[in-house]
Short mmCIF file of C-alpha atoms in Angstrom, two decimals:
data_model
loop_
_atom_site.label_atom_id
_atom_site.label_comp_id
_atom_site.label_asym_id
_atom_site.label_seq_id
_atom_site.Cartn_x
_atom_site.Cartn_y
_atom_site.Cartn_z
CA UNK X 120 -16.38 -12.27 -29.45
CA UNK X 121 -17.94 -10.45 -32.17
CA UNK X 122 -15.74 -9.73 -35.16
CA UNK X 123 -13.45 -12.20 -34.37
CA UNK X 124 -12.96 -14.85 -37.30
CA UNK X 125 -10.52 -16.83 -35.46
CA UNK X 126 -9.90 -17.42 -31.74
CA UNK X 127 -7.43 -19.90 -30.64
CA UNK X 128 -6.87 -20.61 -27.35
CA UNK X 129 -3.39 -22.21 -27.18
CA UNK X 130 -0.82 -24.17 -25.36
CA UNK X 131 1.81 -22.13 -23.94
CA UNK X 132 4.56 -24.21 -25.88
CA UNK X 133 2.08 -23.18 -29.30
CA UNK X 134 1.49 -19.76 -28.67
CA UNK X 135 4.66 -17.77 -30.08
CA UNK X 136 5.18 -19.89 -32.88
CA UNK X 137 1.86 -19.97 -33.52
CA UNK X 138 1.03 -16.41 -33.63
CA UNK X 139 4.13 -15.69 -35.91
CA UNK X 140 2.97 -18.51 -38.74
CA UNK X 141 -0.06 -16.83 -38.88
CA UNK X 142 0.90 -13.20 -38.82
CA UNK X 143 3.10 -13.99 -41.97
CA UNK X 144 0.13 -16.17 -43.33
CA UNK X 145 -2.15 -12.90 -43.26
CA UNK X 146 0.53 -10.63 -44.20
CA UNK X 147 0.21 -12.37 -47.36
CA UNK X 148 -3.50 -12.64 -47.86
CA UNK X 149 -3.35 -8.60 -47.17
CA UNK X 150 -1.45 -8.54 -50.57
CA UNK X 151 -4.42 -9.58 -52.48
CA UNK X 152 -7.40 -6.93 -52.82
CA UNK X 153 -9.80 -9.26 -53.29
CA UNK X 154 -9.40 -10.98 -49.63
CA UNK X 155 -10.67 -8.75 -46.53
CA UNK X 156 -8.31 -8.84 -43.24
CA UNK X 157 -8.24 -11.81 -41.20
CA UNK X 158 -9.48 -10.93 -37.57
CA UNK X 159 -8.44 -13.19 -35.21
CA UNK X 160 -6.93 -13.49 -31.12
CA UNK X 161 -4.51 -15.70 -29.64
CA UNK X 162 -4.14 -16.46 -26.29
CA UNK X 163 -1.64 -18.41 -24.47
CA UNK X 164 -1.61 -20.43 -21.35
CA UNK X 165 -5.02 -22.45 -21.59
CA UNK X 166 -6.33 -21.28 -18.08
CA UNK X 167 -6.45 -17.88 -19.68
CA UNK X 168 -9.72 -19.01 -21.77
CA UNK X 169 -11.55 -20.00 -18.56
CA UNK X 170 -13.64 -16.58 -18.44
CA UNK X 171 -14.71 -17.19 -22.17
CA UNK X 172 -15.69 -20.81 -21.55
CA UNK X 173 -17.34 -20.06 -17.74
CA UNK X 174 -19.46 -17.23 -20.35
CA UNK X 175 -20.26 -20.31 -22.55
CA UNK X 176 -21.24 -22.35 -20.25
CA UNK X 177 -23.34 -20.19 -18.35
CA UNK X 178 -25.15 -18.84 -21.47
CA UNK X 179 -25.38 -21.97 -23.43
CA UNK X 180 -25.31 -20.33 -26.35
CA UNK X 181 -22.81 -20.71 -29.60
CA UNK X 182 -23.58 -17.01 -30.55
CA UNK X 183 -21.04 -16.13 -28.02
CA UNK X 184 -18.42 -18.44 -30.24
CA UNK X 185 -16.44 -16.30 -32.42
CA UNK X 186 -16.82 -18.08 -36.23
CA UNK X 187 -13.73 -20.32 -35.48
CA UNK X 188 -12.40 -21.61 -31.97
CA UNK X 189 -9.19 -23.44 -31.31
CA UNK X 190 -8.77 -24.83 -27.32
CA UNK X 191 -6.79 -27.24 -25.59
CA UNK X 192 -8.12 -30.12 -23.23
CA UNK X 193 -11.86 -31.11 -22.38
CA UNK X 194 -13.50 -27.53 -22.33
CA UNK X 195 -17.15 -26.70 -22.47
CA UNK X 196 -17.12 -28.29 -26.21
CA UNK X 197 -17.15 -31.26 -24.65
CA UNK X 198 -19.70 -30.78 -21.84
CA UNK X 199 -23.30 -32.41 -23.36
CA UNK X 200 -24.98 -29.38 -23.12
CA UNK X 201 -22.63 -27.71 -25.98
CA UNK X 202 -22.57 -30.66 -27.88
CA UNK X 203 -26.76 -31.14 -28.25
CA UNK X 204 -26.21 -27.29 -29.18
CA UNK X 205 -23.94 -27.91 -31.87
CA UNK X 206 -25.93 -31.56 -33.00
CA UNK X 207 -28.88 -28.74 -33.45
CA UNK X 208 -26.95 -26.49 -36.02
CA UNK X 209 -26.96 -27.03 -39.51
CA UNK X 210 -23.94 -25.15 -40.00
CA UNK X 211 -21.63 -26.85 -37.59
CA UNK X 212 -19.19 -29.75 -39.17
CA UNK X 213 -16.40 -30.81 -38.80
CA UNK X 214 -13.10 -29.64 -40.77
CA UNK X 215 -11.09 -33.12 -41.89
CA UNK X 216 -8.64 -33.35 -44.26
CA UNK X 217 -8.79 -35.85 -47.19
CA UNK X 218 -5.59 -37.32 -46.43
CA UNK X 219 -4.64 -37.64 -42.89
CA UNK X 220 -2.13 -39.30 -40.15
CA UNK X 221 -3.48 -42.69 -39.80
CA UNK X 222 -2.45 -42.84 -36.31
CA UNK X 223 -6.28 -40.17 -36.08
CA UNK X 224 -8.01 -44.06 -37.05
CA UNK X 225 -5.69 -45.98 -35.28
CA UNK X 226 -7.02 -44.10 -31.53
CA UNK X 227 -9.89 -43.24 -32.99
CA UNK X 228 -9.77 -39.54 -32.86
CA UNK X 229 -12.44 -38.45 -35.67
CA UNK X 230 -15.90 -37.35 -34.10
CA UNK X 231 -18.41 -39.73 -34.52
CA UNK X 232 -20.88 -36.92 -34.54
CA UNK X 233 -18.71 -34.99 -37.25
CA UNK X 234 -18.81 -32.24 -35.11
CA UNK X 235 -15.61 -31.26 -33.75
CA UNK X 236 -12.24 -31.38 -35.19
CA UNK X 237 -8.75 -32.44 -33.31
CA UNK X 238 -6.54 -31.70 -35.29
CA UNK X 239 -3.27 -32.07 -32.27
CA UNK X 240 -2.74 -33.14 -29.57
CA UNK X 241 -0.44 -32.56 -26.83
CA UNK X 242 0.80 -35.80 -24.79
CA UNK X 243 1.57 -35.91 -21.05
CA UNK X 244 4.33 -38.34 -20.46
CA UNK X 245 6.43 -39.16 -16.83
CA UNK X 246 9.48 -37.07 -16.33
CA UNK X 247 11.03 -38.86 -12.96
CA UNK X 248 14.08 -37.48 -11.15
CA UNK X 249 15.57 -39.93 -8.81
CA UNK X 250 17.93 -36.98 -7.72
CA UNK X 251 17.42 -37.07 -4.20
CA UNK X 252 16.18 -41.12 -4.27
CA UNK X 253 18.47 -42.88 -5.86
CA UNK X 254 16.15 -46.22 -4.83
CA UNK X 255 13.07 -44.90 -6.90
CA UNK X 256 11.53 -47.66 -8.82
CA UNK X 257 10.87 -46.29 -12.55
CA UNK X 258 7.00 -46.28 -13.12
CA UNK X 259 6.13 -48.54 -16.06
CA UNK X 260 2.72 -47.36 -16.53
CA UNK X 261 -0.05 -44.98 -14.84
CA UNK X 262 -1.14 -47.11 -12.88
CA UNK X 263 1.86 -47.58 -11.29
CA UNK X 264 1.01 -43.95 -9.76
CA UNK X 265 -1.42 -45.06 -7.54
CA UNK X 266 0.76 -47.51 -5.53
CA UNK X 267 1.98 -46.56 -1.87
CA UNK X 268 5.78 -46.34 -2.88
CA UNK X 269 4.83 -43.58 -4.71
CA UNK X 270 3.34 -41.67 -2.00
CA UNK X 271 4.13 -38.20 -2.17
CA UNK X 272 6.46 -38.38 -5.06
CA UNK X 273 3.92 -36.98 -7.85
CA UNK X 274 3.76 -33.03 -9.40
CA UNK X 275 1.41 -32.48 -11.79
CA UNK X 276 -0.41 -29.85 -13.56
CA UNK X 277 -2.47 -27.34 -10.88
CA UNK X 278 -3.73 -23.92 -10.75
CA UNK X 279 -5.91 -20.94 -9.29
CA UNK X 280 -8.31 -20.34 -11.93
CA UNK X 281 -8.24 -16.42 -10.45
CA UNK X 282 -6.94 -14.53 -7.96
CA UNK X 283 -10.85 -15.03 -5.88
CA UNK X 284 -11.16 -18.13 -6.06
CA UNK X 285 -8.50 -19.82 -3.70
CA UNK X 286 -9.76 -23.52 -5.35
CA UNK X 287 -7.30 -25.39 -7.04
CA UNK X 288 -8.32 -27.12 -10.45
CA UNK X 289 -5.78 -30.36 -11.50
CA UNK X 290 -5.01 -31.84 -14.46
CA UNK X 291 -8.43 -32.43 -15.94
CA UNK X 292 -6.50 -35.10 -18.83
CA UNK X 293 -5.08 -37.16 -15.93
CA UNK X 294 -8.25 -37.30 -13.42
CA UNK X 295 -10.60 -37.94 -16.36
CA UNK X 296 -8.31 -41.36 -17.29
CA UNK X 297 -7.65 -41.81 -14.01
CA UNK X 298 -11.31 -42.32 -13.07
CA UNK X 299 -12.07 -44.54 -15.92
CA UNK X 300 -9.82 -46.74 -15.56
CA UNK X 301 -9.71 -47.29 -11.84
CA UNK X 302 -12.87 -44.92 -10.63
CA UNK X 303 -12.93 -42.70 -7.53
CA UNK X 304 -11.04 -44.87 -5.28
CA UNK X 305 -8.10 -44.38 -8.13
CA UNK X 306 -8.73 -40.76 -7.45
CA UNK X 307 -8.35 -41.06 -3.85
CA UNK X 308 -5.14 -42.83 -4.49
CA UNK X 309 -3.84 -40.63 -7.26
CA UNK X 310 -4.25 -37.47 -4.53
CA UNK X 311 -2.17 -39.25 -2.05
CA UNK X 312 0.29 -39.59 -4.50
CA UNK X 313 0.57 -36.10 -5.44
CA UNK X 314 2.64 -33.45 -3.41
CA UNK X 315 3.01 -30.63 -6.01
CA UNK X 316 0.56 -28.45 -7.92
CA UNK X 317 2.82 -27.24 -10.48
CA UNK X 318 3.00 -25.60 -13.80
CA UNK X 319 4.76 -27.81 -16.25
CA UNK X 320 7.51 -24.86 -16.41
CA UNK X 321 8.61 -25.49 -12.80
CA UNK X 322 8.52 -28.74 -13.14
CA UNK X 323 11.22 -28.34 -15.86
CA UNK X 324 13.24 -25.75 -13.59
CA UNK X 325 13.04 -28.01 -10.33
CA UNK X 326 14.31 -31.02 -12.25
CA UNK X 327 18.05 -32.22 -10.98
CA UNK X 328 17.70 -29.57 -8.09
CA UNK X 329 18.59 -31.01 -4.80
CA UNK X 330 16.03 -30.81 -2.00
CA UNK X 331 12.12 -31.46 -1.61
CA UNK X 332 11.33 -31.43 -5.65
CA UNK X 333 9.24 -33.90 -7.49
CA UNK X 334 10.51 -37.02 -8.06
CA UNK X 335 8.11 -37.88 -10.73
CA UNK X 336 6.42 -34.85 -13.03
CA UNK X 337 3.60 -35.52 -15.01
CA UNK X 338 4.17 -33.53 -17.56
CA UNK X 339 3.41 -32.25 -21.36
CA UNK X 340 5.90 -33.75 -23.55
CA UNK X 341 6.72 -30.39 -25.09
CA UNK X 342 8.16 -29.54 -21.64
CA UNK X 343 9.97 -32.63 -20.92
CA UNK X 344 12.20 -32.60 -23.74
CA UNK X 345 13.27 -29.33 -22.56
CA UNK X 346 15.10 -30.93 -19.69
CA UNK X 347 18.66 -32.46 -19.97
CA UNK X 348 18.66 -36.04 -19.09
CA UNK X 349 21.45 -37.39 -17.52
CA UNK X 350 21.72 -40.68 -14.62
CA UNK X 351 19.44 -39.45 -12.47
CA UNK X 352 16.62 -37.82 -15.02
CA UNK X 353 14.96 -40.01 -18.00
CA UNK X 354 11.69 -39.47 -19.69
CA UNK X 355 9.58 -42.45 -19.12
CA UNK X 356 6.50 -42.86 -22.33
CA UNK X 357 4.23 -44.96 -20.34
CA UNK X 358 3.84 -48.60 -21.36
CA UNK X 359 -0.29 -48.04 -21.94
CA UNK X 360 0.06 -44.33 -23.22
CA UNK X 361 0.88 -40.80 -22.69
CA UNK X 362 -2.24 -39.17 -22.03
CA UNK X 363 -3.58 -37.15 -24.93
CA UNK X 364 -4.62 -33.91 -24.46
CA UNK X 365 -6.71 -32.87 -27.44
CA UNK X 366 -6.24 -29.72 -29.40
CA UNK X 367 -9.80 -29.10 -30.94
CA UNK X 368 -11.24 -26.70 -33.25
CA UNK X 369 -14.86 -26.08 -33.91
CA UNK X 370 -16.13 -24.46 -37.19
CA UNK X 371 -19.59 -22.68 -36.95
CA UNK X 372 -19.90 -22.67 -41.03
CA UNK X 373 -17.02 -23.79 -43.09
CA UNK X 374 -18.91 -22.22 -45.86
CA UNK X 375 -17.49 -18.54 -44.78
CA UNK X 376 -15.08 -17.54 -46.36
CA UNK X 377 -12.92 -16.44 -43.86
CA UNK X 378 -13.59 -19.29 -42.39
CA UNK X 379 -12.44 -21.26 -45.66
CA UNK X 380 -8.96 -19.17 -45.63
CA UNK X 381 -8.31 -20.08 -42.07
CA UNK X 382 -8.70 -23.46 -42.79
CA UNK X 383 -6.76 -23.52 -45.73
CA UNK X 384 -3.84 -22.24 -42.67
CA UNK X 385 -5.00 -24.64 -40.38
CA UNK X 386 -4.45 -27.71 -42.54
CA UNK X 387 -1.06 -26.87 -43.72
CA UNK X 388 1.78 -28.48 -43.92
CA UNK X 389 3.61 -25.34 -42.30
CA UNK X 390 1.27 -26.15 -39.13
CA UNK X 391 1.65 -29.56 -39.75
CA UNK X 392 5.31 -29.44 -39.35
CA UNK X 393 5.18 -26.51 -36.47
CA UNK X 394 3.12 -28.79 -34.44
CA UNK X 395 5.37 -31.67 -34.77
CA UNK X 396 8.30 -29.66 -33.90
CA UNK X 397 6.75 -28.60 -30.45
CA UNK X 398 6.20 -32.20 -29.67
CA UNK X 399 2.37 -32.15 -30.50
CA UNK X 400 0.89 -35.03 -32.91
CA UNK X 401 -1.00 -33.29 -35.83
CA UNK X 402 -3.74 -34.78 -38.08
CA UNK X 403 -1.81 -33.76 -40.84
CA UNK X 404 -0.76 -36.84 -43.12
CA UNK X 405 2.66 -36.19 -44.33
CA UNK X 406 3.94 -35.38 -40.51
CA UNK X 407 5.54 -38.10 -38.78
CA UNK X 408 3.66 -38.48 -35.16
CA UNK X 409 6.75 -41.17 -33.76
CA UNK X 410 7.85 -38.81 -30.96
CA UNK X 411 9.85 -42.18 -30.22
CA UNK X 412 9.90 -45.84 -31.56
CA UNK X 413 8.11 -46.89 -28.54
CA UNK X 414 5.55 -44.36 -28.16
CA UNK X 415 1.96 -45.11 -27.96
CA UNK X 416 -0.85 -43.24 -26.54
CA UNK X 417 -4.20 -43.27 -24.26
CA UNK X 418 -6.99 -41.06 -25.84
CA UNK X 419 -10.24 -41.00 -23.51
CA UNK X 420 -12.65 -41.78 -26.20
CA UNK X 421 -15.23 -40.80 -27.97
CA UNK X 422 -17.97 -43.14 -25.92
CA UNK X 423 -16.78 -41.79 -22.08
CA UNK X 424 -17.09 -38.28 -23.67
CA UNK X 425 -20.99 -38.40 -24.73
CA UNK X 426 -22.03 -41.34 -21.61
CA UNK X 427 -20.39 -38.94 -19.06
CA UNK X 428 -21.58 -35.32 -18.64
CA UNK X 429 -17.88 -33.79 -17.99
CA UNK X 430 -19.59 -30.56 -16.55
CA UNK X 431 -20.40 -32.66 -14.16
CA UNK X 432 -17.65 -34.88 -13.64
CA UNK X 433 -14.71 -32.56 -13.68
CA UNK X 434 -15.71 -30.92 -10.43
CA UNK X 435 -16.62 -33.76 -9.02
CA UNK X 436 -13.32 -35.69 -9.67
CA UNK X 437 -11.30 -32.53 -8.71
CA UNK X 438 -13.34 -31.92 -5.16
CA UNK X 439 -12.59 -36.01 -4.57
CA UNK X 440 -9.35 -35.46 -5.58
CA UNK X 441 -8.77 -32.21 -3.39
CA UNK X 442 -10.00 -33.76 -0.28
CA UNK X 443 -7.46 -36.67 -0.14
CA UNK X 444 -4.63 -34.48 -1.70
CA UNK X 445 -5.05 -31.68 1.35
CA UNK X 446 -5.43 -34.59 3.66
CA UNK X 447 -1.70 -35.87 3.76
#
């Protein structure tokens, strides 16, 4: 990643609006002779960064970081071997504005480390069908998930990290809350309930569709408002959350001035207001993060993160979870 100021690694439902902000954001710094160009990459569809965070990983080094990094969901910044790397540097801190959405202190989103900065999230919610079962009891809460009525009902989020490797890796955001809250025989019971490994975009396409879809989709809230509701189809915000997927960004020295102009972009109130848009819950203050009047939301905390080594436990929770979701 050398020469790269900025990298962000983005949600598909972020990428194209995104990349346009920006692009008019530098268009305009280009105007003054006194700034240098703004090198950056954007990449959408999160499983598309796997390869850089695999390299990360494996090298456990932050040299390979680019001078800013923007990723979705519990990546390698979040496995303890990355963050004792970054607890080592004197550079690294965290990018907060002065002023920001208290709902960041309300779930208690600000690193205690001041390391890391998430400055969105994106918030899985229920999207349940009850096209082709009509007698579907509406799930109040995740939990809910786990019982035997919904057997086979569940889709959510799975894919083939390449065209190799034949192993399928889940929803990391679901399996991590999952196992806290109810531990690996919650697992066991989540994989019986899931019969689809789906992208959230055909979960939007199969909803309404007669035959063997989905009747409940966990699914990104950007997504789910996508899909007409009607009798049959209703987005259900789960009574103790919808899952939040963080959006982080990691600063090797905010002293760099390209660094400095990014963040200047970052904090915004253009982003602020793009992220809202999409559905996505943004740090910044003067945004209003009430999706709904009911919403509320289940962050995974700050205390699991650093008293769990998740380079450990995400395989492990996905090979549990494989075995008993094969096994139907």
């Amino acid at each position: 990643m050398e020469n790269i100021d900025f990298l962000g690694l983005l949600p598909c439902a972020l990428k194209v609006p995104f990349q346009e902000a920006l692009g008019a954001y530098v268009k305009e710094l280009e105007k003054c002779e006194d700034v240098s160009t703004l090198h950056y990459s954007l990449v959408g569809n999160a499983n598309n960064g796997l390869s850089f965070f695999t390299e990360l990983k494996e090298k456990n080094d932050l040299n390979v970081l680019p001078d800013m990094i923007m990723a979705p969901g519990f990546n390698s910044f979040y496995y303890q071997n990355i963050i004792n790397k970054c607890k080592e540097s004197k550079s690294i801190q965290a990018s907060v504005p002065e002023s920001m959405n208290p709902l960041w202190l309300d779930l208690d989103l600000i690193d205690p480390f001041n390391l890391y900065s998430v400055i969105g999230f994106n918030p899985t919610v229920l999207l349940v069908d009850r096209t082709n079962d009509k007698s579907l009891p509406l799930p109040e809460k995740w939990s809910d998930l786990l019982e035997p009525e919904f057997e086979k009902k569940l889709a959510i989020r799975g894919s083939n990290p390449t065209k190799e490797e034949k192993k399928i890796e889940f929803c990391e955001g679901i399996l991590l809350n999952t196992y806290k809250d109810h531990g690996e025989e919650g697992i066991n019971k989540l994989g019986k309930s899931v019969n689809w490994s789906l992208h959230p975009s055909q979960m939007v396409k199969m909803a309404g569709k007669r035959g063997e879809g989905p009747s409940i989709s966990a699914i990104p809230y950007s997504f789910a408002k996508l899909v007409k509701c009607n009798e049959n189809i209703s987005i259900v915000w789960p009574k103790d959350g919808a899952i939040v997927n963080p959006i982080t960004l990691l600063v090797k020295d905010i002293r760099n001035k390209q660094s400095k102009i990014m963040n200047d972009f970052l904090f915004s109130d253009e982003v602020g207001e793009l992220f809202v848009k999409i559905g996505f819950p943004s740090i910044h203050s003067n945004k209003n993060h009430k999706l709904n009047d009911d919403t509320s939301f289940k962050w995974l905390g700050w205390d699991f993160i650093h008293e769990n080594d998740l380079a450990k436990l995400k395989p492990k929770l996905n090979d549990i979870f494989l075995q008993s979701y094969m096994s139907k």
